[in-house]
XYZ file of C-alpha atoms in Angstrom:
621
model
C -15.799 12.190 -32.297
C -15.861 11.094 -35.720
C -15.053 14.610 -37.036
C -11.258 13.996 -35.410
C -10.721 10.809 -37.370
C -13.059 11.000 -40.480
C -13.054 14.445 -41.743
C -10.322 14.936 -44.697
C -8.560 18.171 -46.270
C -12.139 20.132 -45.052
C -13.112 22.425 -42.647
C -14.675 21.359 -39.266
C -16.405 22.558 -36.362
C -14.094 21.902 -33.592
C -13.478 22.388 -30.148
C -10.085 24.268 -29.465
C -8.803 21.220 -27.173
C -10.030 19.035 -30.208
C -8.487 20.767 -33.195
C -5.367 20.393 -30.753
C -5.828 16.718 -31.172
C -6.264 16.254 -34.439
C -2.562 17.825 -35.146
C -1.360 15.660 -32.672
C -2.793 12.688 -35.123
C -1.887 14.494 -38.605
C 1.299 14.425 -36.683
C 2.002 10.849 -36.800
C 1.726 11.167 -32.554
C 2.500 7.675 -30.961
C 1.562 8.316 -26.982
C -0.072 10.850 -25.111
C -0.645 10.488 -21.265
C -1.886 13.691 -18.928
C -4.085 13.909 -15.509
C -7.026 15.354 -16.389
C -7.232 19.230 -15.299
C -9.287 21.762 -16.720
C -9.192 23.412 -18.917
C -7.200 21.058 -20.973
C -8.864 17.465 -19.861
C -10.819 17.436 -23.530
C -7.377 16.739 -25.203
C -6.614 13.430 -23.272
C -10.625 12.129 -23.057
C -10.977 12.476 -26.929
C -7.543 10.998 -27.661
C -8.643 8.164 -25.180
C -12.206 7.576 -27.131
C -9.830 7.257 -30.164
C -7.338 5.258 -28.896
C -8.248 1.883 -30.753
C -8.901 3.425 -34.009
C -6.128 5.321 -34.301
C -3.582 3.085 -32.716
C -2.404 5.870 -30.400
C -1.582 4.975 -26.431
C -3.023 6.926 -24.450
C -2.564 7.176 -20.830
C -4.594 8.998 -18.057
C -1.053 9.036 -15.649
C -1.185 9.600 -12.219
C 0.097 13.115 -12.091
C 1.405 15.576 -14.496
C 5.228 14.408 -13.834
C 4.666 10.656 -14.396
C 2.616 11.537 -17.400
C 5.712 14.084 -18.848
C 8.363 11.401 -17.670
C 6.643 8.614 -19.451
C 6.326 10.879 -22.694
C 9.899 11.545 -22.885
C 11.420 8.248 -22.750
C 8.570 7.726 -25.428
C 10.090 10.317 -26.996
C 13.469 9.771 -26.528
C 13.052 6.358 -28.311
C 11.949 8.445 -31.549
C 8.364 7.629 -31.156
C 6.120 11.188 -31.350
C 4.965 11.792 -27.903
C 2.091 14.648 -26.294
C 1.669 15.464 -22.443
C -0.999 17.999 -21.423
C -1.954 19.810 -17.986
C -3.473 22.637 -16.720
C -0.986 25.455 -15.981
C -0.515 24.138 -12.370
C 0.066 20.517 -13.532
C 3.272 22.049 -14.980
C 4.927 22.395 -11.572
C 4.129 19.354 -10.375
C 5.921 18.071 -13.837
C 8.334 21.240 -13.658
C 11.006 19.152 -11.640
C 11.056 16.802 -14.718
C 10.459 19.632 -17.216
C 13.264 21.408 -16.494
C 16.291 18.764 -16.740
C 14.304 17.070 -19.769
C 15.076 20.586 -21.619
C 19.087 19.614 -20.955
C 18.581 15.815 -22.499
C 16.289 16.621 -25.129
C 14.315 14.061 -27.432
C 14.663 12.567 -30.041
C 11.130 12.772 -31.939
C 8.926 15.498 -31.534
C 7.376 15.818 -28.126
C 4.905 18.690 -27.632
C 3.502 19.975 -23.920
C 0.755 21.483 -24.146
C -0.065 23.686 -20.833
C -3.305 25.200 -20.431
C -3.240 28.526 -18.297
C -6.706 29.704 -16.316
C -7.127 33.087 -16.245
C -9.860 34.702 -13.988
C -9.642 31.005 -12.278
C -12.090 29.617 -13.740
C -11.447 25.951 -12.120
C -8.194 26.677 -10.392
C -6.623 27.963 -7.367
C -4.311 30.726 -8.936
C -3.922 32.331 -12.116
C 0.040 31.738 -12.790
C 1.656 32.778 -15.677
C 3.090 29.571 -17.789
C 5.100 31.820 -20.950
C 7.699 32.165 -17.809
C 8.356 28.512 -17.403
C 9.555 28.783 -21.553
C 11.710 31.605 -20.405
C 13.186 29.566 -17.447
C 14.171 26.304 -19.357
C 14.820 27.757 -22.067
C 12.330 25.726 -24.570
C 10.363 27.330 -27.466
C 6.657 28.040 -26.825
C 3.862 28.571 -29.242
C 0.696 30.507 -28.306
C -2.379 30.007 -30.866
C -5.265 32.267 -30.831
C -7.975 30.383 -32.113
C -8.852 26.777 -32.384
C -7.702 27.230 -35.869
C -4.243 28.366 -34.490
C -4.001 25.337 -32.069
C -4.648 22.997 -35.174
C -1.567 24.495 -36.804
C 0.505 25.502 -33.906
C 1.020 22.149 -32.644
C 1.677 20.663 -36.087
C 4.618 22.939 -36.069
C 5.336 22.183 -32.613
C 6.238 18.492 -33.312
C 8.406 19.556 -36.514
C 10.380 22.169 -34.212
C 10.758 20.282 -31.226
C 11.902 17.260 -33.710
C 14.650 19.369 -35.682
C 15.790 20.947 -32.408
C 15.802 18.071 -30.281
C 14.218 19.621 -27.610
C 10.276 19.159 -26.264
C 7.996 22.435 -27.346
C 5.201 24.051 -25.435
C 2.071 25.100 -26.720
C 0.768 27.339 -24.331
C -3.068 28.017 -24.177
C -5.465 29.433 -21.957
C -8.981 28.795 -21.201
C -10.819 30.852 -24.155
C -8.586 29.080 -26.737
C -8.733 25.646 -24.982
C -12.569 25.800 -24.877
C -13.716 27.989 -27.941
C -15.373 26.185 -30.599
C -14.551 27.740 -34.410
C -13.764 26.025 -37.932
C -10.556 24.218 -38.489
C -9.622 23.524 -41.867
C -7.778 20.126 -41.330
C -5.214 17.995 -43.207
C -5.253 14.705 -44.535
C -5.183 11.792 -41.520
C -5.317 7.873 -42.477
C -5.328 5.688 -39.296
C -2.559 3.568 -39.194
C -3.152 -0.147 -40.916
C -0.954 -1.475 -38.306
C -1.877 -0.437 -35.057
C -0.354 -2.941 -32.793
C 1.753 -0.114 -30.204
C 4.457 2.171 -30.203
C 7.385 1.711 -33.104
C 10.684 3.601 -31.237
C 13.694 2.167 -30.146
C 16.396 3.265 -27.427
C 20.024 3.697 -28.080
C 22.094 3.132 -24.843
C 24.166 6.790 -24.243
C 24.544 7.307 -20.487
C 27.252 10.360 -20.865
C 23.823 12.336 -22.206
C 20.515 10.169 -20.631
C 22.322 10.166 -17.136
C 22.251 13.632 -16.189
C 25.224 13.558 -13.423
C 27.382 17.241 -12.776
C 29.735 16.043 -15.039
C 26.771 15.668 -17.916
C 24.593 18.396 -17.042
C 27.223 21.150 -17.519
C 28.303 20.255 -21.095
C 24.048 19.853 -21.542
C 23.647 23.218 -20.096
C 25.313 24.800 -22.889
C 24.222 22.895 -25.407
C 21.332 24.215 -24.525
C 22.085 27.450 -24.969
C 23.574 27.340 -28.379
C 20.272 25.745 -28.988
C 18.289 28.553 -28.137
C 20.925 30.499 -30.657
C 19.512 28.831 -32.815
C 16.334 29.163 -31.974
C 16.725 32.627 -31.726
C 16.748 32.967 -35.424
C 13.947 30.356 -36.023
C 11.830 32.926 -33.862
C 12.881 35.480 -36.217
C 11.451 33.914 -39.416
C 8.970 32.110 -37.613
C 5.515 32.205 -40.152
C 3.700 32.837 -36.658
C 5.011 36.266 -35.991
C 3.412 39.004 -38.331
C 2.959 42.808 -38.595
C -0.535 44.504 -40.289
C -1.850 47.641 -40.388
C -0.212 51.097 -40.611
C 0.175 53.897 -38.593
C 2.509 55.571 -35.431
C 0.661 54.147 -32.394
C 1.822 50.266 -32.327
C 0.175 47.443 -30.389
C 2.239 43.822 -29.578
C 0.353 41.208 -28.475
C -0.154 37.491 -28.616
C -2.467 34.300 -27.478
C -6.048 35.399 -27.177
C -5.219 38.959 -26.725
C -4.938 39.181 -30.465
C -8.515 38.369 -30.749
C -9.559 41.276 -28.056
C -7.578 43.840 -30.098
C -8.572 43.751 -33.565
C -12.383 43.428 -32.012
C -11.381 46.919 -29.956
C -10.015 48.589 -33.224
C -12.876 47.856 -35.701
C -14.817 49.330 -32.477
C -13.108 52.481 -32.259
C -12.911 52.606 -36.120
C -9.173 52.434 -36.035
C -8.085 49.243 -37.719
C -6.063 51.343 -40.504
C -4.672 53.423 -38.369
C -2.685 51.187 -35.893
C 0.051 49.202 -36.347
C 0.010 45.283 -34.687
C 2.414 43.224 -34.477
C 0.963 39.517 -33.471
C 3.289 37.127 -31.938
C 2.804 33.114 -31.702
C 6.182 31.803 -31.363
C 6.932 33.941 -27.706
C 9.549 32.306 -26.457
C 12.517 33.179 -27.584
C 10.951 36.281 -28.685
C 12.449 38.075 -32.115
C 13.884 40.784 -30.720
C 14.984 42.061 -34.009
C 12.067 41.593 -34.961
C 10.551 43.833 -32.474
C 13.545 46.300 -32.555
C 12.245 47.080 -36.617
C 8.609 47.493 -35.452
C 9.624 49.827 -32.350
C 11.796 51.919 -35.110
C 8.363 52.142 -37.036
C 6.205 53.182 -34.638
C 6.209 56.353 -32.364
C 4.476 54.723 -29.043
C 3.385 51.228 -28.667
C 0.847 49.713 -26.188
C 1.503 46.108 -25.364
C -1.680 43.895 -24.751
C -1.517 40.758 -22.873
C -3.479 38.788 -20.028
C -1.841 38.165 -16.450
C 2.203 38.864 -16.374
C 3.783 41.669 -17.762
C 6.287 38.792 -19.890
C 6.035 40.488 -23.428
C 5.946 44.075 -21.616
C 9.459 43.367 -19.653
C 10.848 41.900 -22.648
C 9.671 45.058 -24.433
C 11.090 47.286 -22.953
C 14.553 45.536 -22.173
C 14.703 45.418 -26.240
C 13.683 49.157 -26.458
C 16.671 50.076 -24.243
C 19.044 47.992 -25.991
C 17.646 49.598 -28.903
C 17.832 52.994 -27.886
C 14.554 53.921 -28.686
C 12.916 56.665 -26.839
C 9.448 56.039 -27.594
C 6.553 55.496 -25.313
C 5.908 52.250 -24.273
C 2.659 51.211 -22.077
C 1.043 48.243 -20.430
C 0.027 47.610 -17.073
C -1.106 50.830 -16.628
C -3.360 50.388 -18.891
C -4.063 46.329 -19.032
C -5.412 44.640 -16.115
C -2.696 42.037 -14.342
C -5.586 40.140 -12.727
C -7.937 37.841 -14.270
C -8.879 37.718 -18.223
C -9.354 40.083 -20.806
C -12.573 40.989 -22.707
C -12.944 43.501 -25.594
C -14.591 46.377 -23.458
C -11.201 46.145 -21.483
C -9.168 46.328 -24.125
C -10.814 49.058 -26.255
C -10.998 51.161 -23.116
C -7.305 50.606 -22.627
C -6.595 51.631 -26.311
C -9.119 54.649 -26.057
C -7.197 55.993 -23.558
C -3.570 55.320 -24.236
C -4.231 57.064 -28.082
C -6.549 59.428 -26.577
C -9.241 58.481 -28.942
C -12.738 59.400 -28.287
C -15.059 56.815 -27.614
C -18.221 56.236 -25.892
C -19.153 53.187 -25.156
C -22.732 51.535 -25.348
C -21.517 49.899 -21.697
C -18.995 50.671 -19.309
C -16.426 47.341 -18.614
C -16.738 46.416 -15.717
C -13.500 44.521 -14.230
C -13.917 41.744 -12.397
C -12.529 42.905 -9.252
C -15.081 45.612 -8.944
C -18.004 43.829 -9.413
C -20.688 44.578 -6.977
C -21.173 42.301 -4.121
C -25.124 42.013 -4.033
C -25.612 40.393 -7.384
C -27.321 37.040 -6.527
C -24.902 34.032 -5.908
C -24.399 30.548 -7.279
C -22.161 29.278 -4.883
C -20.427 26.328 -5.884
C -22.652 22.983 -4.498
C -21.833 19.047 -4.191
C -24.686 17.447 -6.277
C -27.658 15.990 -4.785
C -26.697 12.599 -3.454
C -23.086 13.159 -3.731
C -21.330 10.771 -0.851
C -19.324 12.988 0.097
C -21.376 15.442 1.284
C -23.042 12.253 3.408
C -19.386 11.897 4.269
C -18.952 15.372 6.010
C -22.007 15.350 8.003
C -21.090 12.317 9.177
C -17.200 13.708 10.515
C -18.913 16.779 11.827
C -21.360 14.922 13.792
C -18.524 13.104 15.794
C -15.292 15.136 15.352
C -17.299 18.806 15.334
C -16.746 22.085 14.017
C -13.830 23.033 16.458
C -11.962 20.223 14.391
C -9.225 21.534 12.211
C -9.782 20.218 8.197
C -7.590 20.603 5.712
C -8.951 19.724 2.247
C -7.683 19.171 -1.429
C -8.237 19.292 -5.126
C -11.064 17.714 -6.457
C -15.359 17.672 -6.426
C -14.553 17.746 -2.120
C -13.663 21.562 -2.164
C -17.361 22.062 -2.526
C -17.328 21.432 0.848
C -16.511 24.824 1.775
C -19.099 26.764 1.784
C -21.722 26.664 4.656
C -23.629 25.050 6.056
C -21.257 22.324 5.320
C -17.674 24.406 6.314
C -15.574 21.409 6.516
C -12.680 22.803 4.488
C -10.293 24.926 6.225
C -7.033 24.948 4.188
C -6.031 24.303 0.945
C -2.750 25.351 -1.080
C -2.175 22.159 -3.859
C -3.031 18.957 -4.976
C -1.987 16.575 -2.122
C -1.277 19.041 0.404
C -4.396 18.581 2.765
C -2.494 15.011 4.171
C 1.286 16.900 4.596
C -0.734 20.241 6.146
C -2.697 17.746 8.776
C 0.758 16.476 9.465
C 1.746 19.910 10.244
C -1.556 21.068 12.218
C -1.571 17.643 14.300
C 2.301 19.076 16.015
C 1.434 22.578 15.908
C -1.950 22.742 18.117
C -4.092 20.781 19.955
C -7.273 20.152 17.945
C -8.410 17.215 16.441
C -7.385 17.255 12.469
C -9.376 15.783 10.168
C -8.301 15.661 6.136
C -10.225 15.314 2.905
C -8.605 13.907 -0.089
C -10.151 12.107 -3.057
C -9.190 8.563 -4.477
C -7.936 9.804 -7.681
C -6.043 13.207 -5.885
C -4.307 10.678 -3.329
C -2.464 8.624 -5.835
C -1.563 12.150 -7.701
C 0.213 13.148 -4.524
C -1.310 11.826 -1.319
C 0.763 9.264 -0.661
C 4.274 10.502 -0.188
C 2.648 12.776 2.694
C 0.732 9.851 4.410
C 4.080 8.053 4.714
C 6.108 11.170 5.690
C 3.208 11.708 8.550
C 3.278 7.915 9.662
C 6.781 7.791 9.496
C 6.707 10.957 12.018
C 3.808 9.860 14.019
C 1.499 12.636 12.908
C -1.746 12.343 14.662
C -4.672 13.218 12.301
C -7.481 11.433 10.564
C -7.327 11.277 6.658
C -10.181 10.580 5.182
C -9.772 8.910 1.547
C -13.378 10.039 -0.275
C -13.308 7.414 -2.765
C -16.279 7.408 -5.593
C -14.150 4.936 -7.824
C -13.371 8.128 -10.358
C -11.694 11.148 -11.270
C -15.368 12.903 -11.087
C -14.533 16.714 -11.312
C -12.966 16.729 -14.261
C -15.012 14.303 -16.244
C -15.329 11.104 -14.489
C -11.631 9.915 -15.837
C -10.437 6.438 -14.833
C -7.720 5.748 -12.752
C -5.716 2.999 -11.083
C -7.389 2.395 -7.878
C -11.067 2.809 -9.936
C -13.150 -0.153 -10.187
C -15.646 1.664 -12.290
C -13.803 3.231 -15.956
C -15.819 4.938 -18.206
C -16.302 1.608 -20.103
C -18.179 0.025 -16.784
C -16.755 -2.245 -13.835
C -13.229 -3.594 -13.746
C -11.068 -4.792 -10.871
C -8.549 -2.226 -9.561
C -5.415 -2.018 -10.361
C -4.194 -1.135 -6.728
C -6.656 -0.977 -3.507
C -6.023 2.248 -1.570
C -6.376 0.389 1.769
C -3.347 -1.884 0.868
C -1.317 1.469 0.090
C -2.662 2.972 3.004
C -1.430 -0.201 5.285
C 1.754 -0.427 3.798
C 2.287 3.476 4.211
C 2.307 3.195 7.577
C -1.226 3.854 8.773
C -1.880 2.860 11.838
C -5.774 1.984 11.477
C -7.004 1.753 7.930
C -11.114 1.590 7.902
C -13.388 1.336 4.286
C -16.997 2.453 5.107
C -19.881 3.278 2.646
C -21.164 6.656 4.076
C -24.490 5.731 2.656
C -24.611 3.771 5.767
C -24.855 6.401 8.349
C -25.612 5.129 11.713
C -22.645 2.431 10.664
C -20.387 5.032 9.591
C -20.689 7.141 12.396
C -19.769 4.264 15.063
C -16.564 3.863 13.357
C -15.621 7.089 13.039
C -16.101 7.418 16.872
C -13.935 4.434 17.301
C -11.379 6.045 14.972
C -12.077 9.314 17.363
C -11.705 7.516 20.495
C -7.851 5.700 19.540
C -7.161 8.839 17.840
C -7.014 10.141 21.701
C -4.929 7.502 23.267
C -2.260 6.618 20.723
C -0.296 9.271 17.651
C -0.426 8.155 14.228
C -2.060 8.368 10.933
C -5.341 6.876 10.482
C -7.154 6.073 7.714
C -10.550 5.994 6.919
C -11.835 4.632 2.952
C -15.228 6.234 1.902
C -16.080 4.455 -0.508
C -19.747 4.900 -2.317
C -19.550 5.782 -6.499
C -20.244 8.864 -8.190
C -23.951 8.859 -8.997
C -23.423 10.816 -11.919
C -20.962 8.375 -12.937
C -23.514 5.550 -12.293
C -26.392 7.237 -13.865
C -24.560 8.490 -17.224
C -22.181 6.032 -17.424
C -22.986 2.666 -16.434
C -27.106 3.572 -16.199
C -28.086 2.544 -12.955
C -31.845 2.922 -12.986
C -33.204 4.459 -10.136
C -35.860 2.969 -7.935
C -36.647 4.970 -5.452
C -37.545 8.985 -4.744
C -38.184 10.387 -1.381
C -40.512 13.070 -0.432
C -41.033 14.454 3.328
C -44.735 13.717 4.816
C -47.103 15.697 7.097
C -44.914 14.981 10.602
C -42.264 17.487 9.240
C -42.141 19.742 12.249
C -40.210 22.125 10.292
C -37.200 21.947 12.481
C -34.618 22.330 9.334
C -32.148 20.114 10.744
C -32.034 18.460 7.228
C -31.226 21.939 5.670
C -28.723 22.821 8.194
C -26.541 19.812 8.442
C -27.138 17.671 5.497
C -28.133 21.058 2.968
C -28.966 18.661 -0.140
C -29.823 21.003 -3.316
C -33.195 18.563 -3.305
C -34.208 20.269 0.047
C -36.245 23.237 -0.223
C -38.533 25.351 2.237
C -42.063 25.693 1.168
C -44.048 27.761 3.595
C -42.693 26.722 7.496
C -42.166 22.750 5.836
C -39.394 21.254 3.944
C -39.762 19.660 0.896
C -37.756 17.749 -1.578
C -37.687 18.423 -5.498
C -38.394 15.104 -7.138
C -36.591 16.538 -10.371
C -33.045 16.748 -8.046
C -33.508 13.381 -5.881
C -31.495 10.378 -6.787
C -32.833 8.051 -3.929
C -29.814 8.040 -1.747
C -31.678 7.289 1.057
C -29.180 9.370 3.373
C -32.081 12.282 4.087
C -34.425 9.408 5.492
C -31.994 7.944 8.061
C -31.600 11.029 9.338
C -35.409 12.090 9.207
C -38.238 10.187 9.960
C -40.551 12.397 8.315
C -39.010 11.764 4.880
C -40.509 8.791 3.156
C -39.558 6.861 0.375
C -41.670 6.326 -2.991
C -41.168 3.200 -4.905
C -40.568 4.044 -8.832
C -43.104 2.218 -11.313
């Protein structure tokens, strides 16, 4: 990381997520805090690998609306303050987002919000430009890595002179595409001993009451009158090229249609017009390009946002040209070049024949071969699963949640059967234990239940739910890059105490049995899960279960845990396939009619040989 801190007034190889930190430094930024979610998590790990050098706090938060609460008041003190999320982390932080556009800050506070198109690592593909248009906040969308360098630079100078927090809204192929970023000058801070704000009592505008949030409410919108006419001369709106057929576009899309025009040999012959600053949008702006232009093709991933807007403007306008989009540009999932040039070729009718057909993503065939998705090889969760199944079954209802446990989806393991949001597997077992009779078992991670378990365990125990939760704890936020968190006893920097123990939060929640087991320990795991399954049957409540056995990729890379042990299966293997069926670790392969176990994969677990006597451990020299 020395290229974020060292590197002066040169150009650098960065990451787009990186060059989005170094602004925040050249910035004078004083805290950032997030949750980790991908595809943003790169901007809060390298900040916190910084964080001593450069004096900046940084704070992996709970969720995405602790982390944006905590940067406002930051914020609000005049201290420079950055929150980023994935797109979805935005409505968890949207209740906060949206009255924090009334009050406004006082120093610049930027949110970045990283969307996902195609889904990369996420369970929709929502549009976030609409959440700019809803509060009513400006929004910058950068291109390139080079873009996100300079985009949220500006974004702390306009949310500062406006008084109001600014989005920088990215997606995936921005977030995670590496170009060269020709940076400013940084100095670390001589003094680096916390956060310089202060906080001037003013209740009438902090304490957002009726009374106070009418007058904000149209404060707000003179704001955005005046922001209205920053959009207009904003340096990231610009026109090029020449010709009748017009393009509009913005984010990443820019990139796809300048690739598509030097394809079809027709990059003097079209007019673009490249917006960055997209909310407010310069609708004179626009009006002047429409009036230059005799049809005009808008190109932009997911929602039709710039194409409504388009339009609306055109009518107010009165211009009669032809405007296209959606008919032409995909809704679902990202763009590539091939889609975009065959979009162009046909709305201008230009000739073209392509080396390769696109092929959208939706129409892919189904018999290419499959990587499905797989826990690693000694992961305890998947221990964890085999272990429910073999006393609670597959008639057992299991709702699951965010995090490495989703893996468990897929068969032979199927112990996932609903998902919607971060938290909601204990709330949706509250819901399936007083809507049918099954037994309902629930999945959440450490890290994912202090995001947003919690309030549902207490609303279930305060209801008398009957379900099993089952808390998967590997001390670690391990999906998106083994992040630390309050109830982790092993950070990134080694072993710590905890902050908070889940059991005690699970106990004072209301649960009305709260077990820790190691799932490691099968045959001991399993008894008490049957003796959680038997008073599950005589008496309602929540209860609680703790399975608690670290990441091994967290203790192999992290903390270097040697291994000392490697199993391999001997000549009794009967070939029964039990192991592949049940337990389905990525070390087991068949080999002929025996199973076998890839030294390369195994970690030494130990879980295959309590549940095989054919498998037999080998002592490492």
């Amino acid at each position: 990381m020395r290229e974020l801190t060292s590197f002066q007034n040169s150009a650098v190889f960065m990451l787009g997520n990186e060059a989005i930190v170094r602004a925040a430094l050249e910035s004078g930024v004083q805290f950032v805090s997030a949750y980790p979610g991908t595809p943003s998590s790169e901007i809060i790990d390298r900040m916190y690998e910084i964080r001593r050098e450069t004096g900046v706090r940084v704070e992996y938060a709970t969720n995405e609306k602790v982390s944006m609460e905590t940067a406002a008041a930051v914020a609000t003190c005049g201290a420079r303050s950055l929150c980023s999320m994935k797109h979805v982390g935005l409505n968890v932080a949207a209740d906060a987002f949206m009255t924090l556009a009334y009050v406004g800050v006082k120093a610049g506070m930027v949110i970045v919000t990283a969307d996902d198109p195609s889904l990369h690592s996420s369970q929709n593909e929502q549009d976030n430009r609409f959440y700019a248009r809803m509060a009513l906040v400006p929004m910058l969308e950068p291109a390139t890595p080079q873009e996100a360098y300079i985009m949220t630079k500006a974004a702390f100078d306009l949310s500062e002179r406006y008084g109001v927090p600014c989005i920088v809204r990215t997606t995936t192929r921005v977030n995670h595409a590496r170009g060269i970023v020709r940076v400013g000058d940084y100095q670390p801070p001589q003094d680096t001993l916390g956060i310089k704000g202060s906080f001037v009592k003013d209740p009438f505008r902090y304490v957002v009451v009726p009374m106070v949030g009418r007058r904000l409410r149209m404060e707000l919108l003179k704001r955005l009158e005046k922001l209205e006419e920053e959009t207009e001369l904003s340096p990231f709106q610009s026109v090029k090229g020449d010709g009748k057929l017009g393009i509009i576009t913005s984010g990443i899309s820019v990139l796809y249609v300048e690739d598509a025009l030097r394809d079809l040999n027709m990059i003097d012959r079209v007019k673009i017009l490249k917006l960055g600053m997209t909310f407010p949008l310069p609708k004179s702006l626009i009006k002047n390009f429409l009036k230059t232009v005799e049809s005009v093709l808008i190109v932009e991933e997911l929602e039709p946002y710039l194409e409504e807007a388009v339009r609306a403007i055109a009518q107010e306008a009165g211009w009669m040209g032809k405007i296209a989009g959606k008919d032409y540009i995909p809704r679902a999932f990202e763009l590539n070049v091939p889609l975009v040039r065959t979009a162009i070729s046909k709305f201008c009718n230009a000739p073209y024949k392509p080396r390769y057909e696109a092929i959208p993503a939706d129409t892919l065939p189904s018999d290419l071969p499959q990587r499905p998705p797989n826990l690693c090889p000694g992961c305890p969760h998947r221990t964890t699963y085999y272990e429910v199944k073999t006393v609670f079954g597959q008639e057992a209802i299991y709702p699951t949640d965010i995090g490495c446990y989703t893996l468990g989806l897929l068969p032979p393991l199927s112990m996932a059967d609903f998902l919607i949001c971060m938290g909601s597997s204990v709330s949706t077992a509250g819901g399936f234990s007083i809507a049918q009779d099954k037994p309902v078992v629930a999945f959440i991670g450490d890290s994912t239940f202090l995001h947003a378990g919690i309030p549902g365990l207490i609303n279930s125990a305060f209801h008398n739910h009957r379900f099993l939760l089952v808390i998967l704890d590997n001390y670690t936020t391990a999906m998106t890059g083994h992040q630390p968190h309050p109830a982790a006893s092993m950070t990134r920097e080694g072993l710590c105490e905890p902050k908070v123990k889940i059991e005690e939060i699970a106990k004072a929640s209301g649960a009305r049995r709260v077990e820790i087991v190691n799932p490691i320990q099968v045959k001991k795991t399993i008894d008490v899960l049957k003796s959680v399954y038997e008073d599950l049957g005589k008496d309602a409540g929540v209860y609680v279960v703790i399975s608690r056995s670290p990441c091994p990729l967290l203790e192999r890379r992290v903390i270097k845990k040697p291994q000392k042990v490697f199993f391999q299966v001997d000549e009794s293997c009967d070939g029964c396939g039990r192991c592949l069926e049940e337990l389905a670790c990525p070390a087991f392969y068949r080999e002929n009619s025996r199973v076998q176990i890839n030294r390369l994969f195994c970690i030494g677990c130990t879980v295959c040989a309590q549940i095989c006597r054919s498998v037999k451990p080998v002592r490492l020299s």
